[in-house]
Amino acid sequence: MNQIKWSFSSLKQYINCPKQYQELKVLKNYETIPTPQMRYGTDVHEALENYAKDGTELPNNYKRFAALVDPMLEIDGERYPEYQMALDINKQPCEWGSGYWVRGIVDLLIISGDTAFIVDYKTGSDRYPDMKQLKLMALMTFAHFPGVNNVKAGLLFVLHNNFMPDEYSRDDIDKLWEAFSPDLERLKLSYENDTWQANPTPLCGWCPVTTCEFHRER
């Protein structure tokens, strides 16, 4: 078996439905069809990236988001908008495109002395926030920036004017990795045993895997 490669989004897809993960990521029988909500999210991310990078004016329908992002941009430090980070199997920094074990993109990373500030933009609902994404981004930041000892991070739900913060210390690295160990072990066993159990949920109507026994038309 080849080395497993993962990201926060792919691991979450596996947790939600191993069968969908297999069909899209392993067998590549289907592709995710972008929804209007997904396209909106992509457009917002691109606009905020350019705004943070060089002050590109936000489109009229996104101008209201400036007040949410400006406090981050006032932090004195080096900015890294849409910053790509990857780690190898030994959890050491590596190139994005090859030899990686896990990788991810930080929407906005600011390095200020021994403290890093991380924000992840969200255009969906803030009812069920998944803070584990911030844990993974913090772990990658500690690996890529050895001088960083503390990470202040948050999910910014731009449509709800809601910022959900969390903080991490370099001393927490081992404990933070433990948050991913059970799901990664399950993923490893699925590959080894070629077992991919379908997990029916109310979201099955949006799944592109039409051959699944639980698929239904919306």
mmCIF file with all atom_site columns, C-alpha atoms in Angstrom:
data_model
loop_
_atom_site.group_PDB
_atom_site.id
_atom_site.type_symbol
_atom_site.label_atom_id
_atom_site.label_alt_id
_atom_site.label_comp_id
_atom_site.label_asym_id
_atom_site.label_entity_id
_atom_site.label_seq_id
_atom_site.pdbx_PDB_ins_code
_atom_site.Cartn_x
_atom_site.Cartn_y
_atom_site.Cartn_z
_atom_site.occupancy
_atom_site.B_iso_or_equiv
_atom_site.pdbx_formal_charge
_atom_site.auth_seq_id
_atom_site.auth_comp_id
_atom_site.auth_asym_id
_atom_site.auth_atom_id
_atom_site.pdbx_PDB_model_num
ATOM 1   C CA . MET A 1 1   ? 0.000   0.000  0.000   1.00 0.00 ? 1   MET A CA 1
ATOM 2   C CA . ASN A 1 2   ? 1.270   3.442  -0.901  1.00 0.00 ? 2   ASN A CA 1
ATOM 3   C CA . GLN A 1 3   ? 1.681   6.001  1.836   1.00 0.00 ? 3   GLN A CA 1
ATOM 4   C CA . ILE A 1 4   ? -1.621  7.585  2.795   1.00 0.00 ? 4   ILE A CA 1
ATOM 5   C CA . LYS A 1 5   ? -1.884  11.258 1.942   1.00 0.00 ? 5   LYS A CA 1
ATOM 6   C CA . TRP A 1 6   ? -4.468  13.386 3.668   1.00 0.00 ? 6   TRP A CA 1
ATOM 7   C CA . SER A 1 7   ? -5.739  16.838 4.426   1.00 0.00 ? 7   SER A CA 1
ATOM 8   C CA . PHE A 1 8   ? -8.286  18.079 6.926   1.00 0.00 ? 8   PHE A CA 1
ATOM 9   C CA . SER A 1 9   ? -11.026 18.134 4.296   1.00 0.00 ? 9   SER A CA 1
ATOM 10  C CA . SER A 1 10  ? -10.260 14.658 2.944   1.00 0.00 ? 10  SER A CA 1
ATOM 11  C CA . LEU A 1 11  ? -10.132 13.137 6.431   1.00 0.00 ? 11  LEU A CA 1
ATOM 12  C CA . LYS A 1 12  ? -13.429 14.801 7.263   1.00 0.00 ? 12  LYS A CA 1
ATOM 13  C CA . GLN A 1 13  ? -14.911 13.406 4.050   1.00 0.00 ? 13  GLN A CA 1
ATOM 14  C CA . TYR A 1 14  ? -13.775 9.929  5.109   1.00 0.00 ? 14  TYR A CA 1
ATOM 15  C CA . ILE A 1 15  ? -15.294 10.349 8.585   1.00 0.00 ? 15  ILE A CA 1
ATOM 16  C CA . ASN A 1 16  ? -18.593 11.507 7.091   1.00 0.00 ? 16  ASN A CA 1
ATOM 17  C CA . CYS A 1 17  ? -18.779 8.575  4.649   1.00 0.00 ? 17  CYS A CA 1
ATOM 18  C CA . PRO A 1 18  ? -15.977 6.096  3.920   1.00 0.00 ? 18  PRO A CA 1
ATOM 19  C CA . LYS A 1 19  ? -17.850 4.902  0.803   1.00 0.00 ? 19  LYS A CA 1
ATOM 20  C CA . GLN A 1 20  ? -17.959 8.389  -0.681  1.00 0.00 ? 20  GLN A CA 1
ATOM 21  C CA . TYR A 1 21  ? -14.263 8.831  0.134   1.00 0.00 ? 21  TYR A CA 1
ATOM 22  C CA . GLN A 1 22  ? -13.417 5.592  -1.664  1.00 0.00 ? 22  GLN A CA 1
ATOM 23  C CA . GLU A 1 23  ? -15.387 6.485  -4.790  1.00 0.00 ? 23  GLU A CA 1
ATOM 24  C CA . LEU A 1 24  ? -13.973 10.018 -5.029  1.00 0.00 ? 24  LEU A CA 1
ATOM 25  C CA . LYS A 1 25  ? -10.461 9.765  -3.594  1.00 0.00 ? 25  LYS A CA 1
ATOM 26  C CA . VAL A 1 26  ? -9.396  6.146  -4.137  1.00 0.00 ? 26  VAL A CA 1
ATOM 27  C CA . LEU A 1 27  ? -11.225 4.844  -7.208  1.00 0.00 ? 27  LEU A CA 1
ATOM 28  C CA . LYS A 1 28  ? -11.835 8.303  -8.673  1.00 0.00 ? 28  LYS A CA 1
ATOM 29  C CA . ASN A 1 29  ? -15.106 7.129  -10.198 1.00 0.00 ? 29  ASN A CA 1
ATOM 30  C CA . TYR A 1 30  ? -16.804 10.438 -9.459  1.00 0.00 ? 30  TYR A CA 1
ATOM 31  C CA . GLU A 1 31  ? -15.976 14.094 -8.991  1.00 0.00 ? 31  GLU A CA 1
ATOM 32  C CA . THR A 1 32  ? -17.453 16.586 -6.583  1.00 0.00 ? 32  THR A CA 1
ATOM 33  C CA . ILE A 1 33  ? -19.796 18.893 -8.457  1.00 0.00 ? 33  ILE A CA 1
ATOM 34  C CA . PRO A 1 34  ? -19.424 22.459 -7.127  1.00 0.00 ? 34  PRO A CA 1
ATOM 35  C CA . THR A 1 35  ? -22.637 23.842 -5.688  1.00 0.00 ? 35  THR A CA 1
ATOM 36  C CA . PRO A 1 36  ? -23.526 27.550 -5.781  1.00 0.00 ? 36  PRO A CA 1
ATOM 37  C CA . GLN A 1 37  ? -22.551 27.701 -2.102  1.00 0.00 ? 37  GLN A CA 1
ATOM 38  C CA . MET A 1 38  ? -19.135 26.199 -2.855  1.00 0.00 ? 38  MET A CA 1
ATOM 39  C CA . ARG A 1 39  ? -18.538 28.629 -5.720  1.00 0.00 ? 39  ARG A CA 1
ATOM 40  C CA . TYR A 1 40  ? -19.535 31.515 -3.467  1.00 0.00 ? 40  TYR A CA 1
ATOM 41  C CA . GLY A 1 41  ? -17.063 30.342 -0.846  1.00 0.00 ? 41  GLY A CA 1
ATOM 42  C CA . THR A 1 42  ? -14.279 30.165 -3.433  1.00 0.00 ? 42  THR A CA 1
ATOM 43  C CA . ASP A 1 43  ? -15.031 33.687 -4.645  1.00 0.00 ? 43  ASP A CA 1
ATOM 44  C CA . VAL A 1 44  ? -15.029 35.088 -1.108  1.00 0.00 ? 44  VAL A CA 1
ATOM 45  C CA . HIS A 1 45  ? -11.724 33.393 -0.287  1.00 0.00 ? 45  HIS A CA 1
ATOM 46  C CA . GLU A 1 46  ? -10.100 34.778 -3.430  1.00 0.00 ? 46  GLU A CA 1
ATOM 47  C CA . ALA A 1 47  ? -11.352 38.297 -2.750  1.00 0.00 ? 47  ALA A CA 1
ATOM 48  C CA . LEU A 1 48  ? -10.154 38.237 0.880   1.00 0.00 ? 48  LEU A CA 1
ATOM 49  C CA . GLU A 1 49  ? -6.798  36.753 -0.169  1.00 0.00 ? 49  GLU A CA 1
ATOM 50  C CA . ASN A 1 50  ? -6.148  39.641 -2.556  1.00 0.00 ? 50  ASN A CA 1
ATOM 51  C CA . TYR A 1 51  ? -7.378  42.159 0.005   1.00 0.00 ? 51  TYR A CA 1
ATOM 52  C CA . ALA A 1 52  ? -4.955  40.831 2.635   1.00 0.00 ? 52  ALA A CA 1
ATOM 53  C CA . LYS A 1 53  ? -2.062  40.432 0.193   1.00 0.00 ? 53  LYS A CA 1
ATOM 54  C CA . ASP A 1 54  ? -1.949  43.814 -1.514  1.00 0.00 ? 54  ASP A CA 1
ATOM 55  C CA . GLY A 1 55  ? -5.020  45.765 -0.505  1.00 0.00 ? 55  GLY A CA 1
ATOM 56  C CA . THR A 1 56  ? -7.019  44.955 -3.628  1.00 0.00 ? 56  THR A CA 1
ATOM 57  C CA . GLU A 1 57  ? -10.414 46.557 -3.212  1.00 0.00 ? 57  GLU A CA 1
ATOM 58  C CA . LEU A 1 58  ? -13.150 44.137 -2.298  1.00 0.00 ? 58  LEU A CA 1
ATOM 59  C CA . PRO A 1 59  ? -16.080 43.777 -4.714  1.00 0.00 ? 59  PRO A CA 1
ATOM 60  C CA . ASN A 1 60  ? -19.143 45.748 -3.640  1.00 0.00 ? 60  ASN A CA 1
ATOM 61  C CA . ASN A 1 61  ? -21.003 42.683 -2.393  1.00 0.00 ? 61  ASN A CA 1
ATOM 62  C CA . TYR A 1 62  ? -18.038 41.703 -0.187  1.00 0.00 ? 62  TYR A CA 1
ATOM 63  C CA . LYS A 1 63  ? -17.098 45.129 1.204   1.00 0.00 ? 63  LYS A CA 1
ATOM 64  C CA . ARG A 1 64  ? -18.924 44.393 4.449   1.00 0.00 ? 64  ARG A CA 1
ATOM 65  C CA . PHE A 1 65  ? -16.321 41.719 5.205   1.00 0.00 ? 65  PHE A CA 1
ATOM 66  C CA . ALA A 1 66  ? -13.517 44.293 5.442   1.00 0.00 ? 66  ALA A CA 1
ATOM 67  C CA . ALA A 1 67  ? -14.474 45.272 8.987   1.00 0.00 ? 67  ALA A CA 1
ATOM 68  C CA . LEU A 1 68  ? -14.075 41.639 10.032  1.00 0.00 ? 68  LEU A CA 1
ATOM 69  C CA . VAL A 1 69  ? -10.637 41.183 8.472   1.00 0.00 ? 69  VAL A CA 1
ATOM 70  C CA . ASP A 1 70  ? -9.092  44.593 9.176   1.00 0.00 ? 70  ASP A CA 1
ATOM 71  C CA . PRO A 1 71  ? -8.273  43.858 12.856  1.00 0.00 ? 71  PRO A CA 1
ATOM 72  C CA . MET A 1 72  ? -6.106  40.951 11.691  1.00 0.00 ? 72  MET A CA 1
ATOM 73  C CA . LEU A 1 73  ? -4.365  43.134 9.129   1.00 0.00 ? 73  LEU A CA 1
ATOM 74  C CA . GLU A 1 74  ? -3.463  45.654 11.828  1.00 0.00 ? 74  GLU A CA 1
ATOM 75  C CA . ILE A 1 75  ? -1.258  43.069 13.564  1.00 0.00 ? 75  ILE A CA 1
ATOM 76  C CA . ASP A 1 76  ? 2.418   43.890 13.164  1.00 0.00 ? 76  ASP A CA 1
ATOM 77  C CA . GLY A 1 77  ? 4.063   40.933 11.445  1.00 0.00 ? 77  GLY A CA 1
ATOM 78  C CA . GLU A 1 78  ? 4.742   39.069 8.220   1.00 0.00 ? 78  GLU A CA 1
ATOM 79  C CA . ARG A 1 79  ? 1.579   38.138 6.322   1.00 0.00 ? 79  ARG A CA 1
ATOM 80  C CA . TYR A 1 80  ? 1.083   34.858 4.493   1.00 0.00 ? 80  TYR A CA 1
ATOM 81  C CA . PRO A 1 81  ? -2.310  34.837 2.710   1.00 0.00 ? 81  PRO A CA 1
ATOM 82  C CA . GLU A 1 82  ? -3.484  31.436 1.441   1.00 0.00 ? 82  GLU A CA 1
ATOM 83  C CA . TYR A 1 83  ? -0.243  29.874 2.685   1.00 0.00 ? 83  TYR A CA 1
ATOM 84  C CA . GLN A 1 84  ? 0.448   26.276 1.671   1.00 0.00 ? 84  GLN A CA 1
ATOM 85  C CA . MET A 1 85  ? 2.116   23.937 4.167   1.00 0.00 ? 85  MET A CA 1
ATOM 86  C CA . ALA A 1 86  ? 2.930   20.237 3.972   1.00 0.00 ? 86  ALA A CA 1
ATOM 87  C CA . LEU A 1 87  ? 4.516   17.673 6.290   1.00 0.00 ? 87  LEU A CA 1
ATOM 88  C CA . ASP A 1 88  ? 6.098   14.305 5.554   1.00 0.00 ? 88  ASP A CA 1
ATOM 89  C CA . ILE A 1 89  ? 5.421   11.085 7.454   1.00 0.00 ? 89  ILE A CA 1
ATOM 90  C CA . ASN A 1 90  ? 7.926   12.207 10.115  1.00 0.00 ? 90  ASN A CA 1
ATOM 91  C CA . LYS A 1 91  ? 5.915   15.410 10.570  1.00 0.00 ? 91  LYS A CA 1
ATOM 92  C CA . GLN A 1 92  ? 8.700   17.492 9.094   1.00 0.00 ? 92  GLN A CA 1
ATOM 93  C CA . PRO A 1 93  ? 8.164   20.300 6.547   1.00 0.00 ? 93  PRO A CA 1
ATOM 94  C CA . CYS A 1 94  ? 8.314   19.169 2.938   1.00 0.00 ? 94  CYS A CA 1
ATOM 95  C CA . GLU A 1 95  ? 7.330   20.338 -0.520  1.00 0.00 ? 95  GLU A CA 1
ATOM 96  C CA . TRP A 1 96  ? 3.654   20.780 -1.310  1.00 0.00 ? 96  TRP A CA 1
ATOM 97  C CA . GLY A 1 97  ? 3.499   18.642 -4.422  1.00 0.00 ? 97  GLY A CA 1
ATOM 98  C CA . SER A 1 98  ? 5.469   15.498 -3.602  1.00 0.00 ? 98  SER A CA 1
ATOM 99  C CA . GLY A 1 99  ? 6.555   13.356 -0.689  1.00 0.00 ? 99  GLY A CA 1
ATOM 100 C CA . TYR A 1 100 ? 3.955   14.777 1.646   1.00 0.00 ? 100 TYR A CA 1
ATOM 101 C CA . TRP A 1 101 ? 1.875   12.933 4.236   1.00 0.00 ? 101 TRP A CA 1
ATOM 102 C CA . VAL A 1 102 ? -0.479  15.769 5.160   1.00 0.00 ? 102 VAL A CA 1
ATOM 103 C CA . ARG A 1 103 ? -0.965  19.241 3.765   1.00 0.00 ? 103 ARG A CA 1
ATOM 104 C CA . GLY A 1 104 ? -3.249  22.229 4.108   1.00 0.00 ? 104 GLY A CA 1
ATOM 105 C CA . ILE A 1 105 ? -3.726  25.894 3.293   1.00 0.00 ? 105 ILE A CA 1
ATOM 106 C CA . VAL A 1 106 ? -4.070  28.639 5.888   1.00 0.00 ? 106 VAL A CA 1
ATOM 107 C CA . ASP A 1 107 ? -6.408  31.386 4.696   1.00 0.00 ? 107 ASP A CA 1
ATOM 108 C CA . LEU A 1 108 ? -4.385  34.020 6.545   1.00 0.00 ? 108 LEU A CA 1
ATOM 109 C CA . LEU A 1 109 ? -1.247  33.475 8.621   1.00 0.00 ? 109 LEU A CA 1
ATOM 110 C CA . ILE A 1 110 ? 0.621   36.279 10.353  1.00 0.00 ? 110 ILE A CA 1
ATOM 111 C CA . ILE A 1 111 ? 3.955   35.698 12.094  1.00 0.00 ? 111 ILE A CA 1
ATOM 112 C CA . SER A 1 112 ? 4.710   38.236 14.805  1.00 0.00 ? 112 SER A CA 1
ATOM 113 C CA . GLY A 1 113 ? 7.761   37.339 16.860  1.00 0.00 ? 113 GLY A CA 1
ATOM 114 C CA . ASP A 1 114 ? 7.182   33.993 18.569  1.00 0.00 ? 114 ASP A CA 1
ATOM 115 C CA . THR A 1 115 ? 3.410   34.196 18.019  1.00 0.00 ? 115 THR A CA 1
ATOM 116 C CA . ALA A 1 116 ? 1.457   33.169 14.938  1.00 0.00 ? 116 ALA A CA 1
ATOM 117 C CA . PHE A 1 117 ? -2.051  34.371 14.144  1.00 0.00 ? 117 PHE A CA 1
ATOM 118 C CA . ILE A 1 118 ? -4.248  32.129 12.015  1.00 0.00 ? 118 ILE A CA 1
ATOM 119 C CA . VAL A 1 119 ? -7.681  32.804 10.603  1.00 0.00 ? 119 VAL A CA 1
ATOM 120 C CA . ASP A 1 120 ? -9.815  30.519 8.484   1.00 0.00 ? 120 ASP A CA 1
ATOM 121 C CA . TYR A 1 121 ? -12.684 32.124 6.592   1.00 0.00 ? 121 TYR A CA 1
ATOM 122 C CA . LYS A 1 122 ? -16.021 30.326 6.621   1.00 0.00 ? 122 LYS A CA 1
ATOM 123 C CA . THR A 1 123 ? -18.985 31.229 4.418   1.00 0.00 ? 123 THR A CA 1
ATOM 124 C CA . GLY A 1 124 ? -21.331 28.583 5.788   1.00 0.00 ? 124 GLY A CA 1
ATOM 125 C CA . SER A 1 125 ? -23.271 28.156 9.004   1.00 0.00 ? 125 SER A CA 1
ATOM 126 C CA . ASP A 1 126 ? -21.641 28.705 12.386  1.00 0.00 ? 126 ASP A CA 1
ATOM 127 C CA . ARG A 1 127 ? -23.912 26.229 14.177  1.00 0.00 ? 127 ARG A CA 1
ATOM 128 C CA . TYR A 1 128 ? -21.474 23.293 14.179  1.00 0.00 ? 128 TYR A CA 1
ATOM 129 C CA . PRO A 1 129 ? -17.910 24.673 14.079  1.00 0.00 ? 129 PRO A CA 1
ATOM 130 C CA . ASP A 1 130 ? -15.110 22.140 13.699  1.00 0.00 ? 130 ASP A CA 1
ATOM 131 C CA . MET A 1 131 ? -12.145 23.525 15.610  1.00 0.00 ? 131 MET A CA 1
ATOM 132 C CA . LYS A 1 132 ? -9.925  20.570 14.701  1.00 0.00 ? 132 LYS A CA 1
ATOM 133 C CA . GLN A 1 133 ? -8.989  22.333 11.469  1.00 0.00 ? 133 GLN A CA 1
ATOM 134 C CA . LEU A 1 134 ? -7.283  25.015 13.550  1.00 0.00 ? 134 LEU A CA 1
ATOM 135 C CA . LYS A 1 135 ? -5.385  22.351 15.476  1.00 0.00 ? 135 LYS A CA 1
ATOM 136 C CA . LEU A 1 136 ? -3.941  20.961 12.238  1.00 0.00 ? 136 LEU A CA 1
ATOM 137 C CA . MET A 1 137 ? -3.006  24.422 10.956  1.00 0.00 ? 137 MET A CA 1
ATOM 138 C CA . ALA A 1 138 ? -1.286  25.159 14.268  1.00 0.00 ? 138 ALA A CA 1
ATOM 139 C CA . LEU A 1 139 ? 0.694   21.916 14.080  1.00 0.00 ? 139 LEU A CA 1
ATOM 140 C CA . MET A 1 140 ? 1.873   22.740 10.570  1.00 0.00 ? 140 MET A CA 1
ATOM 141 C CA . THR A 1 141 ? 2.791   26.258 11.641  1.00 0.00 ? 141 THR A CA 1
ATOM 142 C CA . PHE A 1 142 ? 4.901   24.964 14.530  1.00 0.00 ? 142 PHE A CA 1
ATOM 143 C CA . ALA A 1 143 ? 6.732   22.683 12.080  1.00 0.00 ? 143 ALA A CA 1
ATOM 144 C CA . HIS A 1 144 ? 7.281   25.301 9.362   1.00 0.00 ? 144 HIS A CA 1
ATOM 145 C CA . PHE A 1 145 ? 8.167   28.154 11.713  1.00 0.00 ? 145 PHE A CA 1
ATOM 146 C CA . PRO A 1 146 ? 10.480  26.839 14.478  1.00 0.00 ? 146 PRO A CA 1
ATOM 147 C CA . GLY A 1 147 ? 10.558  30.261 16.130  1.00 0.00 ? 147 GLY A CA 1
ATOM 148 C CA . VAL A 1 148 ? 6.824   30.211 16.800  1.00 0.00 ? 148 VAL A CA 1
ATOM 149 C CA . ASN A 1 149 ? 5.897   29.054 20.293  1.00 0.00 ? 149 ASN A CA 1
ATOM 150 C CA . ASN A 1 150 ? 2.276   30.178 20.445  1.00 0.00 ? 150 ASN A CA 1
ATOM 151 C CA . VAL A 1 151 ? -0.585  30.185 17.950  1.00 0.00 ? 151 VAL A CA 1
ATOM 152 C CA . LYS A 1 152 ? -3.709  32.294 18.259  1.00 0.00 ? 152 LYS A CA 1
ATOM 153 C CA . ALA A 1 153 ? -6.276  31.013 15.780  1.00 0.00 ? 153 ALA A CA 1
ATOM 154 C CA . GLY A 1 154 ? -9.903  31.374 14.903  1.00 0.00 ? 154 GLY A CA 1
ATOM 155 C CA . LEU A 1 155 ? -12.701 30.460 12.527  1.00 0.00 ? 155 LEU A CA 1
ATOM 156 C CA . LEU A 1 156 ? -14.207 33.607 11.008  1.00 0.00 ? 156 LEU A CA 1
ATOM 157 C CA . PHE A 1 157 ? -17.801 33.069 9.897   1.00 0.00 ? 157 PHE A CA 1
ATOM 158 C CA . VAL A 1 158 ? -18.074 36.090 7.632   1.00 0.00 ? 158 VAL A CA 1
ATOM 159 C CA . LEU A 1 159 ? -21.811 35.838 6.969   1.00 0.00 ? 159 LEU A CA 1
ATOM 160 C CA . HIS A 1 160 ? -22.605 35.698 10.684  1.00 0.00 ? 160 HIS A CA 1
ATOM 161 C CA . ASN A 1 161 ? -20.048 38.202 12.013  1.00 0.00 ? 161 ASN A CA 1
ATOM 162 C CA . ASN A 1 162 ? -18.794 35.483 14.330  1.00 0.00 ? 162 ASN A CA 1
ATOM 163 C CA . PHE A 1 163 ? -15.174 34.746 15.269  1.00 0.00 ? 163 PHE A CA 1
ATOM 164 C CA . MET A 1 164 ? -14.515 31.544 17.218  1.00 0.00 ? 164 MET A CA 1
ATOM 165 C CA . PRO A 1 165 ? -11.004 31.597 18.730  1.00 0.00 ? 165 PRO A CA 1
ATOM 166 C CA . ASP A 1 166 ? -8.621  29.038 20.128  1.00 0.00 ? 166 ASP A CA 1
ATOM 167 C CA . GLU A 1 167 ? -4.998  29.103 21.295  1.00 0.00 ? 167 GLU A CA 1
ATOM 168 C CA . TYR A 1 168 ? -2.191  26.557 21.147  1.00 0.00 ? 168 TYR A CA 1
ATOM 169 C CA . SER A 1 169 ? 1.294   26.226 22.588  1.00 0.00 ? 169 SER A CA 1
ATOM 170 C CA . ARG A 1 170 ? 4.296   24.410 21.179  1.00 0.00 ? 170 ARG A CA 1
ATOM 171 C CA . ASP A 1 171 ? 4.212   22.361 24.378  1.00 0.00 ? 171 ASP A CA 1
ATOM 172 C CA . ASP A 1 172 ? 0.837   20.963 23.203  1.00 0.00 ? 172 ASP A CA 1
ATOM 173 C CA . ILE A 1 173 ? 2.136   19.393 19.966  1.00 0.00 ? 173 ILE A CA 1
ATOM 174 C CA . ASP A 1 174 ? 1.895   15.747 21.053  1.00 0.00 ? 174 ASP A CA 1
ATOM 175 C CA . LYS A 1 175 ? -1.566  16.259 22.545  1.00 0.00 ? 175 LYS A CA 1
ATOM 176 C CA . LEU A 1 176 ? -2.770  18.043 19.395  1.00 0.00 ? 176 LEU A CA 1
ATOM 177 C CA . TRP A 1 177 ? -1.672  15.170 17.157  1.00 0.00 ? 177 TRP A CA 1
ATOM 178 C CA . GLU A 1 178 ? -3.600  12.757 19.378  1.00 0.00 ? 178 GLU A CA 1
ATOM 179 C CA . ALA A 1 179 ? -6.816  14.453 18.251  1.00 0.00 ? 179 ALA A CA 1
ATOM 180 C CA . PHE A 1 180 ? -6.294  12.981 14.762  1.00 0.00 ? 180 PHE A CA 1
ATOM 181 C CA . SER A 1 181 ? -4.892  9.555  15.662  1.00 0.00 ? 181 SER A CA 1
ATOM 182 C CA . PRO A 1 182 ? -8.162  7.547  15.940  1.00 0.00 ? 182 PRO A CA 1
ATOM 183 C CA . ASP A 1 183 ? -9.532  8.728  12.583  1.00 0.00 ? 183 ASP A CA 1
ATOM 184 C CA . LEU A 1 184 ? -6.195  8.246  10.843  1.00 0.00 ? 184 LEU A CA 1
ATOM 185 C CA . GLU A 1 185 ? -6.020  4.714  12.219  1.00 0.00 ? 185 GLU A CA 1
ATOM 186 C CA . ARG A 1 186 ? -9.505  4.003  10.847  1.00 0.00 ? 186 ARG A CA 1
ATOM 187 C CA . LEU A 1 187 ? -8.469  5.391  7.460   1.00 0.00 ? 187 LEU A CA 1
ATOM 188 C CA . LYS A 1 188 ? -5.334  3.222  7.482   1.00 0.00 ? 188 LYS A CA 1
ATOM 189 C CA . LEU A 1 189 ? -7.392  0.102  8.243   1.00 0.00 ? 189 LEU A CA 1
ATOM 190 C CA . SER A 1 190 ? -9.832  0.910  5.432   1.00 0.00 ? 190 SER A CA 1
ATOM 191 C CA . TYR A 1 191 ? -6.948  0.995  2.973   1.00 0.00 ? 191 TYR A CA 1
ATOM 192 C CA . GLU A 1 192 ? -5.354  -2.156 4.346   1.00 0.00 ? 192 GLU A CA 1
ATOM 193 C CA . ASN A 1 193 ? -8.585  -4.175 4.380   1.00 0.00 ? 193 ASN A CA 1
ATOM 194 C CA . ASP A 1 194 ? -10.273 -2.450 1.447   1.00 0.00 ? 194 ASP A CA 1
ATOM 195 C CA . THR A 1 195 ? -13.390 -1.876 3.523   1.00 0.00 ? 195 THR A CA 1
ATOM 196 C CA . TRP A 1 196 ? -15.404 1.268  2.916   1.00 0.00 ? 196 TRP A CA 1
ATOM 197 C CA . GLN A 1 197 ? -18.697 1.360  4.773   1.00 0.00 ? 197 GLN A CA 1
ATOM 198 C CA . ALA A 1 198 ? -21.418 3.668  3.489   1.00 0.00 ? 198 ALA A CA 1
ATOM 199 C CA . ASN A 1 199 ? -22.774 6.067  6.091   1.00 0.00 ? 199 ASN A CA 1
ATOM 200 C CA . PRO A 1 200 ? -26.301 7.225  5.174   1.00 0.00 ? 200 PRO A CA 1
ATOM 201 C CA . THR A 1 201 ? -27.149 10.768 6.285   1.00 0.00 ? 201 THR A CA 1
ATOM 202 C CA . PRO A 1 202 ? -29.560 13.538 5.217   1.00 0.00 ? 202 PRO A CA 1
ATOM 203 C CA . LEU A 1 203 ? -26.771 14.738 2.908   1.00 0.00 ? 203 LEU A CA 1
ATOM 204 C CA . CYS A 1 204 ? -27.010 11.662 0.650   1.00 0.00 ? 204 CYS A CA 1
ATOM 205 C CA . GLY A 1 205 ? -29.116 13.632 -1.813  1.00 0.00 ? 205 GLY A CA 1
ATOM 206 C CA . TRP A 1 206 ? -26.135 15.899 -2.488  1.00 0.00 ? 206 TRP A CA 1
ATOM 207 C CA . CYS A 1 207 ? -23.647 13.034 -2.940  1.00 0.00 ? 207 CYS A CA 1
ATOM 208 C CA . PRO A 1 208 ? -22.267 12.507 -6.464  1.00 0.00 ? 208 PRO A CA 1
ATOM 209 C CA . VAL A 1 209 ? -21.931 8.712  -5.919  1.00 0.00 ? 209 VAL A CA 1
ATOM 210 C CA . THR A 1 210 ? -25.113 7.705  -7.742  1.00 0.00 ? 210 THR A CA 1
ATOM 211 C CA . THR A 1 211 ? -24.356 3.964  -7.559  1.00 0.00 ? 211 THR A CA 1
ATOM 212 C CA . CYS A 1 212 ? -24.519 3.896  -3.759  1.00 0.00 ? 212 CYS A CA 1
ATOM 213 C CA . GLU A 1 213 ? -27.488 2.012  -2.344  1.00 0.00 ? 213 GLU A CA 1
ATOM 214 C CA . PHE A 1 214 ? -28.347 5.024  -0.189  1.00 0.00 ? 214 PHE A CA 1
ATOM 215 C CA . HIS A 1 215 ? -28.241 7.595  -2.963  1.00 0.00 ? 215 HIS A CA 1
ATOM 216 C CA . ARG A 1 216 ? -31.464 9.405  -3.616  1.00 0.00 ? 216 ARG A CA 1
ATOM 217 C CA . GLU A 1 217 ? -32.488 12.266 -5.840  1.00 0.00 ? 217 GLU A CA 1
ATOM 218 C CA . ARG A 1 218 ? -33.169 15.566 -4.182  1.00 0.00 ? 218 ARG A CA 1
#
